[in-house]
Amino acid sequence: MKVIAVGRNYIDHAKELNNPIPDKPVIFMKPDTALLKDNKDFYYPEFSNDVHYEVELVIRICNEGKHVSPKFAHKYIDAIGLGIDFTARDIQAAHKEKGLPWELAKSFDHSAVISPLFPKEDFPDLNNITFSLTKNGKTVQSGNTKDMIFNIESLIVFISKYITLRKGDLIYTGTPVGVGPIAIGDKFEGFIQNNPVFICHIK
Ligand code: MG
């Protein structure tokens, strides 16, 4: 399986990092070795001094899809979860400046926290799902999928023009405003529709 992630999919987040509002989705990938499941601890990597949290709604793909049409896009999703796209912001900034790829900043081991996945049927409207992240008990990010620049179905249509989607693939759909640095000792907790879905301690 593969993990596909979307950058700059919320206007207020693009602005907080001084990035332009994109006219097409910004796509990058993480290998399956990036996944961090089952509330496991995250160990601060030695290669960065500025790892940031980015909470993101995650969808799971349930059918092979190439050139998916907008009408059928909803049929390619069977589950919803929540994740963190951990980002080595210092490495990303250096690579952005030189126009280099982001992989070392985005795709390192355990950079993709993932909650359990819940049936899509639990969510009557994919374009109105709230989610949030607390850091040491205080809410630092809260989002609603209705604020996405490119909604879930349009992401499936766009990505599948370039990359065949397969059963079990995950798409991290972008982070809302409020990203920030993590530190050893922090405790992060993720919520979908106010229900706790993951905990992640930074070690
Ligand atoms: Mg992200």
PDB file of C-alpha atoms in Angstrom, residues 10-170:
ATOM      1  CA  TYR A  10      -6.650  24.755   3.737  1.00  0.00           C
ATOM      2  CA  ILE A  11      -6.339  28.459   2.957  1.00  0.00           C
ATOM      3  CA  ASP A  12      -5.462  29.569   6.502  1.00  0.00           C
ATOM      4  CA  HIS A  13      -2.688  26.965   6.738  1.00  0.00           C
ATOM      5  CA  ALA A  14      -1.167  27.943   3.363  1.00  0.00           C
ATOM      6  CA  LYS A  15      -1.111  31.534   4.618  1.00  0.00           C
ATOM      7  CA  GLU A  16       0.501  30.679   7.977  1.00  0.00           C
ATOM      8  CA  LEU A  17       3.513  29.225   6.117  1.00  0.00           C
ATOM      9  CA  ASN A  18       3.544  32.096   3.598  1.00  0.00           C
ATOM     10  CA  ASN A  19       2.694  29.765   0.729  1.00  0.00           C
ATOM     11  CA  PRO A  20       0.507  30.740  -2.233  1.00  0.00           C
ATOM     12  CA  ILE A  21      -3.010  29.271  -2.470  1.00  0.00           C
ATOM     13  CA  PRO A  22      -2.570  26.419  -4.955  1.00  0.00           C
ATOM     14  CA  ASP A  23      -4.684  26.118  -8.109  1.00  0.00           C
ATOM     15  CA  LYS A  24      -4.072  22.339  -8.196  1.00  0.00           C
ATOM     16  CA  PRO A  25      -3.573  19.941  -5.271  1.00  0.00           C
ATOM     17  CA  VAL A  26       0.015  19.701  -3.988  1.00  0.00           C
ATOM     18  CA  ILE A  27       0.784  15.979  -3.708  1.00  0.00           C
ATOM     19  CA  PHE A  28       3.598  14.053  -2.061  1.00  0.00           C
ATOM     20  CA  MET A  29       4.001  10.497  -0.785  1.00  0.00           C
ATOM     21  CA  LYS A  30       5.169   8.624   2.258  1.00  0.00           C
ATOM     22  CA  PRO A  31       6.310   4.982   2.238  1.00  0.00           C
ATOM     23  CA  ASP A  32       4.487   2.409   4.388  1.00  0.00           C
ATOM     24  CA  THR A  33       7.463   2.512   6.788  1.00  0.00           C
ATOM     25  CA  ALA A  34       6.259   6.016   7.760  1.00  0.00           C
ATOM     26  CA  LEU A  35       3.110   4.700   9.459  1.00  0.00           C
ATOM     27  CA  LEU A  36       2.912   4.856  13.267  1.00  0.00           C
ATOM     28  CA  LYS A  37      -0.093   2.898  14.561  1.00  0.00           C
ATOM     29  CA  ASP A  38      -1.632   1.675  17.819  1.00  0.00           C
ATOM     30  CA  ASN A  39      -0.844   4.802  19.893  1.00  0.00           C
ATOM     31  CA  LYS A  40       2.881   4.043  19.712  1.00  0.00           C
ATOM     32  CA  ASP A  41       5.381   6.645  20.902  1.00  0.00           C
ATOM     33  CA  PHE A  42       7.168   8.904  18.421  1.00  0.00           C
ATOM     34  CA  TYR A  43      10.919   9.241  18.952  1.00  0.00           C
ATOM     35  CA  TYR A  44      12.279  12.658  18.034  1.00  0.00           C
ATOM     36  CA  PRO A  45      14.674  12.083  15.102  1.00  0.00           C
ATOM     37  CA  GLU A  46      18.298  13.163  15.428  1.00  0.00           C
ATOM     38  CA  PHE A  47      18.380  14.762  11.961  1.00  0.00           C
ATOM     39  CA  SER A  48      15.961  17.600  12.742  1.00  0.00           C
ATOM     40  CA  ASN A  49      15.623  20.350  15.318  1.00  0.00           C
ATOM     41  CA  ASP A  50      12.188  21.530  14.195  1.00  0.00           C
ATOM     42  CA  VAL A  51       9.674  18.722  13.743  1.00  0.00           C
ATOM     43  CA  HIS A  52       6.101  20.050  13.420  1.00  0.00           C
ATOM     44  CA  TYR A  53       2.731  18.349  13.936  1.00  0.00           C
ATOM     45  CA  GLU A  54       0.068  18.586  11.207  1.00  0.00           C
ATOM     46  CA  VAL A  55      -3.229  16.868  12.029  1.00  0.00           C
ATOM     47  CA  GLU A  56      -5.071  15.573   8.962  1.00  0.00           C
ATOM     48  CA  LEU A  57      -8.209  13.663   8.127  1.00  0.00           C
ATOM     49  CA  VAL A  58      -7.256  10.388   6.412  1.00  0.00           C
ATOM     50  CA  ILE A  59      -9.297   8.345   3.945  1.00  0.00           C
ATOM     51  CA  ARG A  60      -8.798   4.720   2.988  1.00  0.00           C
ATOM     52  CA  ILE A  61      -9.204   3.585  -0.610  1.00  0.00           C
ATOM     53  CA  CYS A  62     -11.233   0.413  -1.219  1.00  0.00           C
ATOM     54  CA  ASN A  63     -11.061  -0.108  -5.013  1.00  0.00           C
ATOM     55  CA  GLU A  64      -8.460   0.073  -7.724  1.00  0.00           C
ATOM     56  CA  GLY A  65      -8.967   3.414  -9.455  1.00  0.00           C
ATOM     57  CA  LYS A  66      -7.408   5.062 -12.497  1.00  0.00           C
ATOM     58  CA  HIS A  67      -9.002   8.188 -14.036  1.00  0.00           C
ATOM     59  CA  VAL A  68     -11.844   8.074 -11.524  1.00  0.00           C
ATOM     60  CA  SER A  69     -14.773  10.229 -12.594  1.00  0.00           C
ATOM     61  CA  PRO A  70     -16.278  12.746 -10.155  1.00  0.00           C
ATOM     62  CA  LYS A  71     -19.601  10.903 -10.180  1.00  0.00           C
ATOM     63  CA  PHE A  72     -18.043   7.681  -8.838  1.00  0.00           C
ATOM     64  CA  ALA A  73     -15.296   9.070  -6.586  1.00  0.00           C
ATOM     65  CA  HIS A  74     -17.260   8.385  -3.384  1.00  0.00           C
ATOM     66  CA  LYS A  75     -17.260   4.654  -4.211  1.00  0.00           C
ATOM     67  CA  TYR A  76     -13.488   4.502  -3.763  1.00  0.00           C
ATOM     68  CA  ILE A  77     -13.541   5.350  -0.044  1.00  0.00           C
ATOM     69  CA  ASP A  78     -14.524   2.872   2.638  1.00  0.00           C
ATOM     70  CA  ALA A  79     -13.069   4.285   5.861  1.00  0.00           C
ATOM     71  CA  ILE A  80     -12.065   7.470   7.614  1.00  0.00           C
ATOM     72  CA  GLY A  81      -9.338   8.029  10.168  1.00  0.00           C
ATOM     73  CA  LEU A  82      -7.137  10.730  11.606  1.00  0.00           C
ATOM     74  CA  GLY A  83      -3.396  11.126  11.409  1.00  0.00           C
ATOM     75  CA  ILE A  84      -0.457  13.404  11.995  1.00  0.00           C
ATOM     76  CA  ASP A  85       1.839  14.323   9.113  1.00  0.00           C
ATOM     77  CA  PHE A  86       5.037  14.928  11.092  1.00  0.00           C
ATOM     78  CA  THR A  87       7.222  17.306   9.131  1.00  0.00           C
ATOM     79  CA  ALA A  88      10.881  18.221   9.654  1.00  0.00           C
ATOM     80  CA  ARG A  89      10.236  21.897   8.957  1.00  0.00           C
ATOM     81  CA  ASP A  90      13.927  22.828   8.988  1.00  0.00           C
ATOM     82  CA  ILE A  91      14.740  20.249   6.298  1.00  0.00           C
ATOM     83  CA  GLN A  92      11.636  21.195   4.312  1.00  0.00           C
ATOM     84  CA  ALA A  93      12.550  24.900   4.404  1.00  0.00           C
ATOM     85  CA  ALA A  94      16.087  24.191   3.173  1.00  0.00           C
ATOM     86  CA  HIS A  95      14.790  21.946   0.372  1.00  0.00           C
ATOM     87  CA  LYS A  96      12.047  24.388  -0.651  1.00  0.00           C
ATOM     88  CA  GLU A  97      14.597  27.151  -0.931  1.00  0.00           C
ATOM     89  CA  LYS A  98      16.664  25.073  -3.356  1.00  0.00           C
ATOM     90  CA  GLY A  99      13.633  23.707  -5.222  1.00  0.00           C
ATOM     91  CA  LEU A 100      14.452  20.162  -4.065  1.00  0.00           C
ATOM     92  CA  PRO A 101      11.967  17.364  -3.236  1.00  0.00           C
ATOM     93  CA  TRP A 102      10.485  17.154   0.274  1.00  0.00           C
ATOM     94  CA  GLU A 103      10.899  13.437   0.966  1.00  0.00           C
ATOM     95  CA  LEU A 104      13.504  13.703   3.718  1.00  0.00           C
ATOM     96  CA  ALA A 105      11.307  16.247   5.512  1.00  0.00           C
ATOM     97  CA  LYS A 106       8.058  14.311   5.130  1.00  0.00           C
ATOM     98  CA  SER A 107       8.650  10.607   4.561  1.00  0.00           C
ATOM     99  CA  PHE A 108      10.938   9.522   7.382  1.00  0.00           C
ATOM    100  CA  ASP A 109      10.119   6.567   9.656  1.00  0.00           C
ATOM    101  CA  HIS A 110       7.014   7.069  11.808  1.00  0.00           C
ATOM    102  CA  SER A 111       6.207  10.442  10.267  1.00  0.00           C
ATOM    103  CA  ALA A 112       2.604   9.329   9.654  1.00  0.00           C
ATOM    104  CA  VAL A 113       0.617   8.744  12.845  1.00  0.00           C
ATOM    105  CA  ILE A 114      -2.611   6.910  12.040  1.00  0.00           C
ATOM    106  CA  SER A 115      -5.689   6.214  14.172  1.00  0.00           C
ATOM    107  CA  PRO A 116      -7.963   3.218  13.753  1.00  0.00           C
ATOM    108  CA  LEU A 117     -10.105   3.554  10.626  1.00  0.00           C
ATOM    109  CA  PHE A 118     -13.873   3.885  10.939  1.00  0.00           C
ATOM    110  CA  PRO A 119     -16.501   2.893   8.353  1.00  0.00           C
ATOM    111  CA  LYS A 120     -17.426   5.667   5.962  1.00  0.00           C
ATOM    112  CA  GLU A 121     -21.068   4.984   6.797  1.00  0.00           C
ATOM    113  CA  ASP A 122     -20.448   6.524  10.240  1.00  0.00           C
ATOM    114  CA  PHE A 123     -20.058   9.892   8.468  1.00  0.00           C
ATOM    115  CA  PRO A 124     -23.194  11.106   6.701  1.00  0.00           C
ATOM    116  CA  ASP A 125     -21.396  13.987   4.943  1.00  0.00           C
ATOM    117  CA  LEU A 126     -17.730  13.635   3.974  1.00  0.00           C
ATOM    118  CA  ASN A 127     -17.643  17.379   3.391  1.00  0.00           C
ATOM    119  CA  ASN A 128     -18.611  18.210   6.950  1.00  0.00           C
ATOM    120  CA  ILE A 129     -16.377  16.259   9.332  1.00  0.00           C
ATOM    121  CA  THR A 130     -14.772  18.050  12.259  1.00  0.00           C
ATOM    122  CA  PHE A 131     -11.435  17.010  13.694  1.00  0.00           C
ATOM    123  CA  SER A 132      -8.922  18.421  16.139  1.00  0.00           C
ATOM    124  CA  LEU A 133      -5.596  17.921  17.872  1.00  0.00           C
ATOM    125  CA  THR A 134      -4.619  18.681  21.443  1.00  0.00           C
ATOM    126  CA  LYS A 135      -1.074  19.192  22.671  1.00  0.00           C
ATOM    127  CA  ASN A 136      -0.669  18.519  26.390  1.00  0.00           C
ATOM    128  CA  GLY A 137      -4.427  18.891  26.817  1.00  0.00           C
ATOM    129  CA  LYS A 138      -4.804  22.184  24.947  1.00  0.00           C
ATOM    130  CA  THR A 139      -6.409  22.349  21.497  1.00  0.00           C
ATOM    131  CA  VAL A 140      -3.847  23.477  18.915  1.00  0.00           C
ATOM    132  CA  GLN A 141      -5.628  22.632  15.647  1.00  0.00           C
ATOM    133  CA  SER A 142      -9.258  22.196  14.729  1.00  0.00           C
ATOM    134  CA  GLY A 143     -10.585  21.729  11.245  1.00  0.00           C
ATOM    135  CA  ASN A 144     -13.626  20.859   9.205  1.00  0.00           C
ATOM    136  CA  THR A 145     -13.429  19.092   5.846  1.00  0.00           C
ATOM    137  CA  LYS A 146     -15.837  21.708   4.453  1.00  0.00           C
ATOM    138  CA  ASP A 147     -12.927  24.172   4.521  1.00  0.00           C
ATOM    139  CA  MET A 148     -10.718  22.127   2.189  1.00  0.00           C
ATOM    140  CA  ILE A 149      -9.637  23.901  -0.989  1.00  0.00           C
ATOM    141  CA  PHE A 150      -9.912  20.541  -2.849  1.00  0.00           C
ATOM    142  CA  ASN A 151     -12.506  18.257  -1.271  1.00  0.00           C
ATOM    143  CA  ILE A 152     -12.089  14.522  -0.749  1.00  0.00           C
ATOM    144  CA  GLU A 153     -13.815  13.472  -3.966  1.00  0.00           C
ATOM    145  CA  SER A 154     -11.903  15.956  -6.102  1.00  0.00           C
ATOM    146  CA  LEU A 155      -8.631  14.699  -4.578  1.00  0.00           C
ATOM    147  CA  ILE A 156      -9.484  11.144  -5.692  1.00  0.00           C
ATOM    148  CA  VAL A 157     -10.279  12.384  -9.193  1.00  0.00           C
ATOM    149  CA  PHE A 158      -7.063  14.427  -9.389  1.00  0.00           C
ATOM    150  CA  ILE A 159      -4.656  11.891  -7.888  1.00  0.00           C
ATOM    151  CA  SER A 160      -6.018   8.995  -9.960  1.00  0.00           C
ATOM    152  CA  LYS A 161      -5.186  10.847 -13.179  1.00  0.00           C
ATOM    153  CA  TYR A 162      -1.520  10.379 -12.317  1.00  0.00           C
ATOM    154  CA  ILE A 163      -1.283   7.508  -9.828  1.00  0.00           C
ATOM    155  CA  THR A 164      -3.404   4.344  -9.767  1.00  0.00           C
ATOM    156  CA  LEU A 165      -5.182   4.065  -6.458  1.00  0.00           C
ATOM    157  CA  ARG A 166      -5.302   0.614  -4.897  1.00  0.00           C
ATOM    158  CA  LYS A 167      -7.311  -1.010  -2.121  1.00  0.00           C
ATOM    159  CA  GLY A 168      -5.731  -0.120   1.226  1.00  0.00           C
ATOM    160  CA  ASP A 169      -4.001   3.074   0.104  1.00  0.00           C
ATOM    161  CA  LEU A 170      -4.341   6.015   2.498  1.00  0.00           C
TER     162      LEU A 170
END
